[in-house]
XYZ file of C-alpha atoms in Angstrom:
590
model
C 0.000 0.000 0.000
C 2.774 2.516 0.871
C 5.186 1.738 -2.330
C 1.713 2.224 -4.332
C 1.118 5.305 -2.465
C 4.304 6.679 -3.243
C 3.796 5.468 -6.896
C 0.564 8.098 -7.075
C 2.575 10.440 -5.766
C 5.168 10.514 -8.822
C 2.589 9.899 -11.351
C 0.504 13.138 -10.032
C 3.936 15.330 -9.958
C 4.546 13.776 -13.469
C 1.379 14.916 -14.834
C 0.588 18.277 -12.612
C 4.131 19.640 -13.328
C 6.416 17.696 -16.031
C 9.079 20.360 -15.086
C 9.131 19.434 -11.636
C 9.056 15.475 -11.994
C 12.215 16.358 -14.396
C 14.162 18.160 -11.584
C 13.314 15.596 -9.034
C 14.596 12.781 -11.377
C 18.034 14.918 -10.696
C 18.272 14.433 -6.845
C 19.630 11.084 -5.624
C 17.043 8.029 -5.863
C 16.986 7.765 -2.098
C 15.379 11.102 -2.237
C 12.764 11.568 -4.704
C 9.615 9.296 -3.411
C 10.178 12.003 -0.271
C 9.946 14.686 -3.126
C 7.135 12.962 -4.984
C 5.203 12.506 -1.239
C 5.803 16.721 -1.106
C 4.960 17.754 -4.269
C 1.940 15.848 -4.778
C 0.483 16.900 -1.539
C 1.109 20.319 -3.121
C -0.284 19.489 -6.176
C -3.164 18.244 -4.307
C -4.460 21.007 -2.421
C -3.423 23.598 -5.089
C -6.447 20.968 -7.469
C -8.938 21.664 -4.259
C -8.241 25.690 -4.087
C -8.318 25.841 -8.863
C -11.156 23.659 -9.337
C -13.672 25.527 -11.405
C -16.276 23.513 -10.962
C -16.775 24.770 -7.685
C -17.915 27.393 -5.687
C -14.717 29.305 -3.779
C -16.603 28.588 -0.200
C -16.499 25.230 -0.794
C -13.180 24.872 -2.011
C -11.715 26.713 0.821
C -13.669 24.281 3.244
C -11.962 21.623 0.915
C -8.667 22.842 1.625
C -8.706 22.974 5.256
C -10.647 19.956 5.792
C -7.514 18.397 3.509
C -5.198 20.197 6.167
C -7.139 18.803 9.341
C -7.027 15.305 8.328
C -3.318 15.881 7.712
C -2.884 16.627 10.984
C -4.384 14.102 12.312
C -2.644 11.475 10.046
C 0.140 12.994 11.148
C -0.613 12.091 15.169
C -1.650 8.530 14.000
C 0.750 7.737 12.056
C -0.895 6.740 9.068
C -3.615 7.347 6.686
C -6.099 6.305 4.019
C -5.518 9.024 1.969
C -2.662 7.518 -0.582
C -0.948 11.403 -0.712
C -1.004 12.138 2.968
C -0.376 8.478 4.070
C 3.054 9.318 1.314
C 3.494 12.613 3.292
C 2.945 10.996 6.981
C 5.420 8.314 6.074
C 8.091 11.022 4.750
C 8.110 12.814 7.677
C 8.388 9.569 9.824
C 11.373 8.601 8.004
C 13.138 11.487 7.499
C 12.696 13.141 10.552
C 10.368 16.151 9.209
C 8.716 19.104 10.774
C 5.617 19.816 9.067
C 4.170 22.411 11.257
C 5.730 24.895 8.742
C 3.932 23.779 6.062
C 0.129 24.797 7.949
C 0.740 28.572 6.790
C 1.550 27.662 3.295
C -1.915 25.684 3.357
C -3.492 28.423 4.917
C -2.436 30.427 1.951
C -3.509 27.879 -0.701
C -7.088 27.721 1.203
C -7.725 31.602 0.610
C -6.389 31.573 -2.459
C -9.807 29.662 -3.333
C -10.906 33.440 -3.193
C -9.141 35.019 -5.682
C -6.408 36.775 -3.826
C -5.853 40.504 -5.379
C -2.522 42.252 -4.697
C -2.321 46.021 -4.908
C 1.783 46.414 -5.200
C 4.717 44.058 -5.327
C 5.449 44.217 -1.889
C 2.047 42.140 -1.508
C 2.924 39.961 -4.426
C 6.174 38.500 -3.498
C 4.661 38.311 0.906
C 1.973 36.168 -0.512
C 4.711 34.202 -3.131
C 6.788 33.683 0.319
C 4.153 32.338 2.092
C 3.079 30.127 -0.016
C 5.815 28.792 -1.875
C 8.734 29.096 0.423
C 7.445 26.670 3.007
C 7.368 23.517 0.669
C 10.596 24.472 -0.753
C 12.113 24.170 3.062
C 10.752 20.593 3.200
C 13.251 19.621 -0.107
C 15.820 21.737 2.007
C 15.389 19.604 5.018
C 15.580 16.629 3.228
C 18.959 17.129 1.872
C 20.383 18.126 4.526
C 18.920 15.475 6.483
C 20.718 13.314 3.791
C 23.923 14.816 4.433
C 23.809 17.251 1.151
C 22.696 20.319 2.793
C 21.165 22.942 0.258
C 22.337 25.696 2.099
C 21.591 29.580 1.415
C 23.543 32.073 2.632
C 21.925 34.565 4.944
C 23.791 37.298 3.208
C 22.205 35.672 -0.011
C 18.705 35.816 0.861
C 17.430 38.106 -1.587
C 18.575 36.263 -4.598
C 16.591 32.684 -3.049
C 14.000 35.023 -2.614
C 13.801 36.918 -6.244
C 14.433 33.489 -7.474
C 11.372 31.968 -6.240
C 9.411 34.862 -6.905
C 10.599 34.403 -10.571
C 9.509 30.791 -10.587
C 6.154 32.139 -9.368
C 5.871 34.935 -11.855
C 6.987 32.045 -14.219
C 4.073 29.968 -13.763
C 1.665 32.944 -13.503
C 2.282 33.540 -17.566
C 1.911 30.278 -18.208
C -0.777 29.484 -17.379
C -2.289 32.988 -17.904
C -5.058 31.485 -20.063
C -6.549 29.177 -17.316
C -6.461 31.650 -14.823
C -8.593 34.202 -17.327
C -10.614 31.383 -17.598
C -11.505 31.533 -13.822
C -11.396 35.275 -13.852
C -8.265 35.177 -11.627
C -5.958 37.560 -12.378
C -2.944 36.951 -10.196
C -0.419 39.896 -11.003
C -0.228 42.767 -8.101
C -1.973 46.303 -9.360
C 1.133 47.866 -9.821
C 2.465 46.368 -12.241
C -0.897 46.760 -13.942
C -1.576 50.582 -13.739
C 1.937 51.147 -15.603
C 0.841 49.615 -18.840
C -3.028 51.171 -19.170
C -5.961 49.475 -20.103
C -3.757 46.337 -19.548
C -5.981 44.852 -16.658
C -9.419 45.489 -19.026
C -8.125 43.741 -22.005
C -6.731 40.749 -20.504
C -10.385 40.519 -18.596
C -11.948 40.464 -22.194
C -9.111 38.042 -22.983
C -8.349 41.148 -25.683
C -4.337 40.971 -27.065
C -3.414 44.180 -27.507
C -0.942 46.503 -27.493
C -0.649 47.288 -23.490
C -0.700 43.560 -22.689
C 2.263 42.766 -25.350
C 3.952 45.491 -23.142
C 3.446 44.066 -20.076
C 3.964 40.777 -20.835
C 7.596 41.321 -22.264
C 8.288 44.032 -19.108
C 6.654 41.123 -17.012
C 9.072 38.050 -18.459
C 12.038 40.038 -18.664
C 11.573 40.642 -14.789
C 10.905 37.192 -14.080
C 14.077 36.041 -16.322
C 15.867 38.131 -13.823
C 14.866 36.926 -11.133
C 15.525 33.273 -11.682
C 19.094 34.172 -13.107
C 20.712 34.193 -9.659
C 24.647 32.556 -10.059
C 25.260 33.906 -6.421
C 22.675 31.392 -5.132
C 24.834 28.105 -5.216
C 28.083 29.505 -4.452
C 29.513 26.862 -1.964
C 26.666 24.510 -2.333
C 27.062 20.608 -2.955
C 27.249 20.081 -6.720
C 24.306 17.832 -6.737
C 22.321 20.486 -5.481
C 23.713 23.290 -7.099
C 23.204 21.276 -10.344
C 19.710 21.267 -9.731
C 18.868 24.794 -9.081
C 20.903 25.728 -12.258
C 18.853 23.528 -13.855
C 15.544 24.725 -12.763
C 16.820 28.224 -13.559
C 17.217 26.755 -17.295
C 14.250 25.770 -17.551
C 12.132 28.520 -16.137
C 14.117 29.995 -18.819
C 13.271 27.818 -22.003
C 9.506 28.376 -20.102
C 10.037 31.863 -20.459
C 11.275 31.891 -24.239
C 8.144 30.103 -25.090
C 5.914 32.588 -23.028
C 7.489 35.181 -24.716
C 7.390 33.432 -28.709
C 3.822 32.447 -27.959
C 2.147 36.216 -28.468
C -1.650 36.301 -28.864
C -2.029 32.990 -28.715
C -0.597 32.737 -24.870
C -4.145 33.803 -23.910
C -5.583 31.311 -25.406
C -3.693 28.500 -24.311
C -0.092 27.260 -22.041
C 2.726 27.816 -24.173
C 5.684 25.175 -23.289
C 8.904 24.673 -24.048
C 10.295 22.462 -26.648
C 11.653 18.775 -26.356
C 15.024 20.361 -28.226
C 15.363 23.587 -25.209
C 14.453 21.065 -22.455
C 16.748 18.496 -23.887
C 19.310 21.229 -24.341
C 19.097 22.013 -20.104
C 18.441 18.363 -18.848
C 21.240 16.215 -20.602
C 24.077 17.675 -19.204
C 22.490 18.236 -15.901
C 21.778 14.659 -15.990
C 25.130 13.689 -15.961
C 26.654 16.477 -13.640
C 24.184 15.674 -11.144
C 24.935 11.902 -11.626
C 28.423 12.659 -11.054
C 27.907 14.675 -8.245
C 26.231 12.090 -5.977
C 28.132 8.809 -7.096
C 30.591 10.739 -4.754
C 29.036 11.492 -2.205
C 27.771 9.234 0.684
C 24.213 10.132 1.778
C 23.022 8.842 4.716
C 19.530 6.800 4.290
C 16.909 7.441 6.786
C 16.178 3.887 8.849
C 12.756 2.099 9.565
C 10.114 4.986 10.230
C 9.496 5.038 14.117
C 5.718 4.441 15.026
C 3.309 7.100 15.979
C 3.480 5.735 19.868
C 7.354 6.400 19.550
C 7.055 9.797 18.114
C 4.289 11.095 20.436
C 6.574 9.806 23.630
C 9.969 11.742 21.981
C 7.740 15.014 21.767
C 6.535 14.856 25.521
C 7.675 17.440 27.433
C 7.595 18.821 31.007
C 5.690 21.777 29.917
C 2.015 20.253 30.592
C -0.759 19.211 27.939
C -0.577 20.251 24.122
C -2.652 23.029 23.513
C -4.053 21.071 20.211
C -2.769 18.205 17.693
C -0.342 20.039 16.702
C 1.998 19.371 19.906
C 2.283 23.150 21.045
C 2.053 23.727 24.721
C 1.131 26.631 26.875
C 3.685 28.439 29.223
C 4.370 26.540 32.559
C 2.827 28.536 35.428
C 4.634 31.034 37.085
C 6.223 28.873 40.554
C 4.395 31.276 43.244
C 0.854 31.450 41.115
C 1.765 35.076 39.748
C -0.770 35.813 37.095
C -0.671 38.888 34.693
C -2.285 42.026 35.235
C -5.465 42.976 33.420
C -4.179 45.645 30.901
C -6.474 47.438 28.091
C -6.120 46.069 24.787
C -5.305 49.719 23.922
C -3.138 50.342 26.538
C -1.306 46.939 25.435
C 1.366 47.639 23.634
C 2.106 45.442 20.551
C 6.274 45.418 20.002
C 8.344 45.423 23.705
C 12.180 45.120 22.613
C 14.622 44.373 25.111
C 18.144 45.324 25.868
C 19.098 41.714 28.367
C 21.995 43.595 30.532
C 23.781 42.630 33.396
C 24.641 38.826 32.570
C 28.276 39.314 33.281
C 28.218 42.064 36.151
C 25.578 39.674 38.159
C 28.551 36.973 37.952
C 30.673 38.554 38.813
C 29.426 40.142 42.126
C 28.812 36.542 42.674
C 32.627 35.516 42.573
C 31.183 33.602 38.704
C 32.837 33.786 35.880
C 31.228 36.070 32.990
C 30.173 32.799 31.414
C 28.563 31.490 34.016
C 26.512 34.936 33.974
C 25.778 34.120 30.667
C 24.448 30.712 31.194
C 21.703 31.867 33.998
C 20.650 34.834 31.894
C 18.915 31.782 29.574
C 16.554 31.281 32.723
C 15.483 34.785 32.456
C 15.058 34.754 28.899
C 12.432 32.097 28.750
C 10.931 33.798 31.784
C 10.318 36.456 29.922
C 8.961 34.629 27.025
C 6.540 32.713 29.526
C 5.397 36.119 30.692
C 4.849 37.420 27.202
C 3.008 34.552 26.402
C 0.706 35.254 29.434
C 0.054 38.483 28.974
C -1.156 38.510 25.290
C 2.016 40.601 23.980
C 2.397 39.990 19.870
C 6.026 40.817 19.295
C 9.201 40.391 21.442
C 12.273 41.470 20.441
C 15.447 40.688 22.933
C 19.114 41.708 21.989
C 21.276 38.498 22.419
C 24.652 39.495 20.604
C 25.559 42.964 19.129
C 28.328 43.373 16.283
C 30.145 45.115 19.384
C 29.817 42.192 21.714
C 32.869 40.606 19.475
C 35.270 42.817 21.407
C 35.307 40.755 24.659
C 37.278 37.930 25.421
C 36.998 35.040 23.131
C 35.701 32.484 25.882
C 32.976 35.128 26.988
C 31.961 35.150 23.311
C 32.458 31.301 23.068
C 30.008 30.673 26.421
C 27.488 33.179 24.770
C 27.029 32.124 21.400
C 27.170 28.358 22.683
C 23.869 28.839 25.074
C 22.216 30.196 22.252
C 22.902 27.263 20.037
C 22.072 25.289 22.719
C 18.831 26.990 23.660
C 17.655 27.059 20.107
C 17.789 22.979 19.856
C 16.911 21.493 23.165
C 15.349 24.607 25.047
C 11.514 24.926 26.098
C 10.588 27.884 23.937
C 10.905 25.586 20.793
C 7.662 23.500 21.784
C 5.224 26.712 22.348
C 3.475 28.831 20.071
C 6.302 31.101 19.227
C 7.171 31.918 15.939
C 10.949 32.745 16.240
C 12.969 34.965 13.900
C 16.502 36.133 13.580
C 17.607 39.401 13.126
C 21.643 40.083 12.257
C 24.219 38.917 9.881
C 26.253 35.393 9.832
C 29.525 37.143 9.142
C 31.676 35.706 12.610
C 28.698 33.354 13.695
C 29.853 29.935 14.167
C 27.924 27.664 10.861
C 26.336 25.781 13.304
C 24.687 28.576 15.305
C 23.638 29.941 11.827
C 21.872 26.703 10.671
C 20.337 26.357 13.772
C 18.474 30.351 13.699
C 17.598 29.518 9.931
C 16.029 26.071 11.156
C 14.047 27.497 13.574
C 13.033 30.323 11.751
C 11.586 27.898 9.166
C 9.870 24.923 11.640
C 8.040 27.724 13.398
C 6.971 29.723 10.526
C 3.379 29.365 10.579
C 2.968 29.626 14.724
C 0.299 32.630 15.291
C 1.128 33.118 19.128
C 3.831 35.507 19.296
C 6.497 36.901 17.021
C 9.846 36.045 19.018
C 12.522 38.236 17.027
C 16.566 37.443 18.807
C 18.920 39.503 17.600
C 22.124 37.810 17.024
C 25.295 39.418 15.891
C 23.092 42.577 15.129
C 23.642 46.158 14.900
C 21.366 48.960 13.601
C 23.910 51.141 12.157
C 24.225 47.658 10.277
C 21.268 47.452 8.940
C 19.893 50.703 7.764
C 23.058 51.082 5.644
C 21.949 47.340 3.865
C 18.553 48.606 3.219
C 19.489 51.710 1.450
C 21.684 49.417 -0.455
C 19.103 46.996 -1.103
C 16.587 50.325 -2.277
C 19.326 51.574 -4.436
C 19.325 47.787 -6.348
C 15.140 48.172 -6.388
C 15.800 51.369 -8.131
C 18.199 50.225 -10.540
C 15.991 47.638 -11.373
C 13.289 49.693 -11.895
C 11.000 48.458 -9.129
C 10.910 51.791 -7.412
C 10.889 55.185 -8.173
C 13.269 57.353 -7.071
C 11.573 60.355 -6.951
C 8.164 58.931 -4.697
C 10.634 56.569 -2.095
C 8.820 57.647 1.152
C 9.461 55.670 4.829
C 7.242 52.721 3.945
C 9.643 51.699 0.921
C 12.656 51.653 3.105
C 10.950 49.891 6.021
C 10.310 47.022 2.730
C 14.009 46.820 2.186
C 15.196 45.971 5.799
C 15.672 42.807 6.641
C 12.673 41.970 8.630
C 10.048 44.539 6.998
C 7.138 42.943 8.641
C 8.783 43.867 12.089
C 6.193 46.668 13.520
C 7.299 49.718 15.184
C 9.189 49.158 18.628
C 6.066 50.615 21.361
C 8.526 49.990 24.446
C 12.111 49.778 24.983
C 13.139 48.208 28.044
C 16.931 48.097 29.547
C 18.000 46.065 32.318
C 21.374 46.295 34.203
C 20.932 49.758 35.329
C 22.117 51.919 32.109
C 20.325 54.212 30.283
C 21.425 54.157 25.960
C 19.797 51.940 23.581
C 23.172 51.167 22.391
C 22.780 50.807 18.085
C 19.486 48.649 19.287
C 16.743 48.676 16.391
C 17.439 52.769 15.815
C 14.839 52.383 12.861
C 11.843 50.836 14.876
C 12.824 52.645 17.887
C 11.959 56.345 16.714
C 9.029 56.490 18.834
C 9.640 54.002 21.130
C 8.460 54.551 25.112
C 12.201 53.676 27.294
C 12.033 52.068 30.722
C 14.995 51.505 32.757
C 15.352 49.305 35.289
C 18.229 48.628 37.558
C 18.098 44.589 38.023
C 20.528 42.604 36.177
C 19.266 40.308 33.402
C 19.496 36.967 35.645
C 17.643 38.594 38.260
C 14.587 38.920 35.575
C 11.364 36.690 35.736
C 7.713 37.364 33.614
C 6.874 39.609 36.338
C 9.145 42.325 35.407
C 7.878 42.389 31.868
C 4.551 42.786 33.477
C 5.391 45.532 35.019
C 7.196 47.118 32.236
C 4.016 46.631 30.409
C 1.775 48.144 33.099
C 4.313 51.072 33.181
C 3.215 51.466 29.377
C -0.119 51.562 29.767
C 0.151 54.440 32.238
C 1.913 56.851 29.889
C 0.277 58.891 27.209
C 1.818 58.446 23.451
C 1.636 61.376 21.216
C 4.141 60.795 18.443
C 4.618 64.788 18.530
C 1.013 66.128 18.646
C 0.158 68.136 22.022
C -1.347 66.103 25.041
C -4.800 65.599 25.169
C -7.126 65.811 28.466
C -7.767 62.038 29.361
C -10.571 61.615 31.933
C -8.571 59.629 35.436
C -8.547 55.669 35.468
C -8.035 53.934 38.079
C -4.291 52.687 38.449
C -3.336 48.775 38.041
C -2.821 46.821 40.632
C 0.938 47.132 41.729
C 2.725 43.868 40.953
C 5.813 42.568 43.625
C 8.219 40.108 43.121
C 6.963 38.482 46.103
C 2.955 37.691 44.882
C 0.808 37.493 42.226
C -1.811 41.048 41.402
């Protein structure tokens, strides 16, 4: 049943995306049932969310009831469904996280809808959410292989423009189908500059506007899959791939762009000469490549029993199937004060000081300051949790940390690692993030913030931002750079770049403003700490030392908020009194 199941999967990649089945033929044969088991399941749900036959209420419901019974397969262990009873057994063997995967699903279940995009900035947020995630899982795999497809961070633009290309790819090709459906998936902007554009190509009309945007429209995408950069460093089995897949968005591209009127009315493809031309010698590169290395081959897949006994924790019941847990309690039974939602604020950012001063009044090495501050970290975290906050942002490691001693950085940058793979923060709803630049970092620290940035993308409790090896003199530098390239490119216009299109450039530009700044350790800068987000930020000071910290000082940080007035530079305004919160102590709950 399972080696059938697996066969379904291939023959549904084969016949959804021919392209696809041809780059998966490249990867060693130990991995591509795994890729079959993921792209079919993709293939799958993107059938529920296109099919025209029914109305987009009911194919949404389609989509998540697809999702649900994933996740249940998923606890059990098996399934009747051939495709997810494929998936369940992929992640079994190969040790998969598929939680990531619930916000790409998400996305495919409104896109049952219609999804409209006013600008590019929209475009390429909803090409990220929905494509990126699935193209993890094949990263995971290899490197779970012992092949690791690895990105550099520094290199993240190009593995982003180059999926958006593949995305823009597809979205000309099959132009005609989506007419059909009266979907019209390119973002308004790119619409308004070519006029009457969007009318015509709702009549299904060729004419002279949509010519002109469909040559502006696969030159850009051309671009965007031509990224060299991208495999720099990477296995040659991999590498081979991606330059592959680049080729043959090309060749998909050249046909788009040969196929004129006539690419309304049906898919233009590629022919067998252009895709012959790209696969032979990737063929035997790629068979090359992997005759040479050894691969390590996953073992019998444990049972569900086994795998719901390795995810028990000490941090109480899940909060649903999909194995996330709530907070522990606080020890003494301190629960959160009752704060307004607008009084809450929605970004707290915090400076961790003291680590190294609390040591050492302690007769401790700096290290060992280090290693306690961890305790007060997921304290904190706990007590975000509690409270309701939506974005934390704490400053682990600055670009100036590097100038102490080498074992202080050592002991730092080694509870980090170690935090981010065994500690308790990993199993809650957090949805962590990494803000700073690998230049220094140890590989292994690296892999591990890019790991758990992608196993906890689709968690909806909290955004949990760390910035490692960060500095904001750093960053606003790399954004200007990054809107310079935007310009170049013609994506932006030089003369109408306000705030919001720099904010798009940084790094993080879904990271909202910073509402409260809070310092520990008893000193008063913000020391090159988020100087973007930060303009308008409330400061609080406090004189404790970091390891000293538990949720209840964030609780009162946060009830110190509520009490102030924000005006962002307009006069006060009369407010009629309230009464105060409760105090909180560190001895008892409110």
């Amino acid at each position: 049943m399972l080696r059938a199941a697996y066969r379904l999967c291939r023959r549904t990649t084969r016949q959804h995306d021919p392209g696809i089945h041809a780059l998966i033929q490249l990867a060693p044969a130990v991995l591509r049932p795994a890729c079959w088991a993921l792209w079919a399941a993709a293939s799958v749900l993107d059938d529920l969310s296109d099919d025209p036959d029914v109305e987009p209420d009911e194919r949404a419901a389609r989509v998540e009831a697809w999702t649900r019974a994933l996740r249940h397969d998923l606890a059990s262990g098996t399934s009747t469904d051939p495709v997810r009873h494929a998936l369940v057994d992929t992640a079994g063997r190969w040790c998969l996280d598929l939680s990531s995967l619930q916000g790409a699903m998400a996305v495919t279940r409104d896109d049952a809808h219609g999804p409209r995009f006013t600008d590019w900035a929209a475009w390429r947020a909803w090409c990220s959410g929905g494509v990126v995630p699935w193209v993890d899982q094949v990263r995971q795999l290899f490197e779970r292989a012992g092949a690791p497809m690895t990105f550099r961070l520094d290199w993240q633009a190009d593995y982003e423009h180059f999926v958006a290309g593949a995305q823009l790819t597809d979205i000309l090709t099959d132009l005609n189908v989506d007419l059909a459906q009266c979907r019209l998936l390119l973002p308004q902007e790119a619409l308004d500059s070519f006029p009457g554009a969007d009318s015509d190509l709702s009549r299904g009309h060729w004419s002279p506007a949509v010519a002109a945007l469909t040559r502006e429209l696969t030159a850009l995408a051309r671009r965007w899959v031509t990224q060299p950069v991208m495999t720099r460093g990477m296995h040659p089995g991999a590498a081979t791939m991606l330059d592959a897949a680049a080729g043959l968005m090309r060749a998909q591209l050249d046909a788009v762009e040969a196929a004129g009127p006539a690419l309304l009315k049906r898919a233009p493809r590629p022919s067998v000469v252009a895709r012959t031309r790209v696969l032979a010698p990737a063929r035997l590169r790629s068979a090359m490549a992997w005759s040479l290395t050894p691969l390590t081959v996953p073992g019998p897949r444990p049972t569900a029993a086994a795998t719901t006994e390795a995810a028990t924790t000490d941090l109480g019941p899940a909060v649903d199937d999909t194995g996330l847990r709530p907070p522990p309690p606080h020890p003494d039974g301190a629960r959160p004060p009752q704060i307004a939602a607008d009084q809450m604020p929605s970004h707290v950012a915090v400076i961790m000081d003291g680590n190294g001063r609390w040591a050492e009044q302690r007769g401790l090495s700096r290290s060992d300051g280090h290693r306690a501050g961890i305790l007060a970290t997921r304290e904190t975290v706990y007590g975000a949790l509690d409270i309701g906050l939506r974005n934390l942002t704490l400053y682990a490691f600055s670009t100036e940390n590097w100038k102490r001693a080498p074992e202080e950085i050592a002991a730092i940058l080694s509870a980090l690692r170690s935090e981010l793979d065994e500690g308790p923060i990993r199993d809650l709803n957090v949805r962590q993030c990494w803000a700073g630049q690998p230049g220094r970092l140890p590989e292994e620290l690296v892999q591990a913030l890019m790991r758990q940035e992608r196993r906890t993308r689709a968690r909806t409790g909290m955004t949990l931002t760390l910035c490692v090896n960060y500095g904001g003199r750093d960053e606003i530098p790399r954004a200007a750079a990054a809107l310079a390239r935007a310009t170049r490119a013609g994506e932006a216009n030089p003369d109408l770049i306000g705030p919001d299109d720099f904010t798009r450039h940084l790094p993080h530009p879904d990271m909202p403003d910073v509402d409260l700044l809070w310092r520990t350790g008893n000193e008063q800068r913000t020391s090159n700490f988020l100087p973007w987000h930060a303009t308008y930020a409330e400061l609080y000071f406090t004189p404790d030392q970091w390891p000293d910290i538990d949720r209840r000082d964030l609780w009162k940080a946060v009830t110190e908020y509520s009490r102030r007035q924000r005006r962002h530079g307009a006069a006060p305004t009369p407010s009629p009194p309230r009464p105060a919160p409760c105090p909180l102590t560190r001895s008892g709950s409110e």
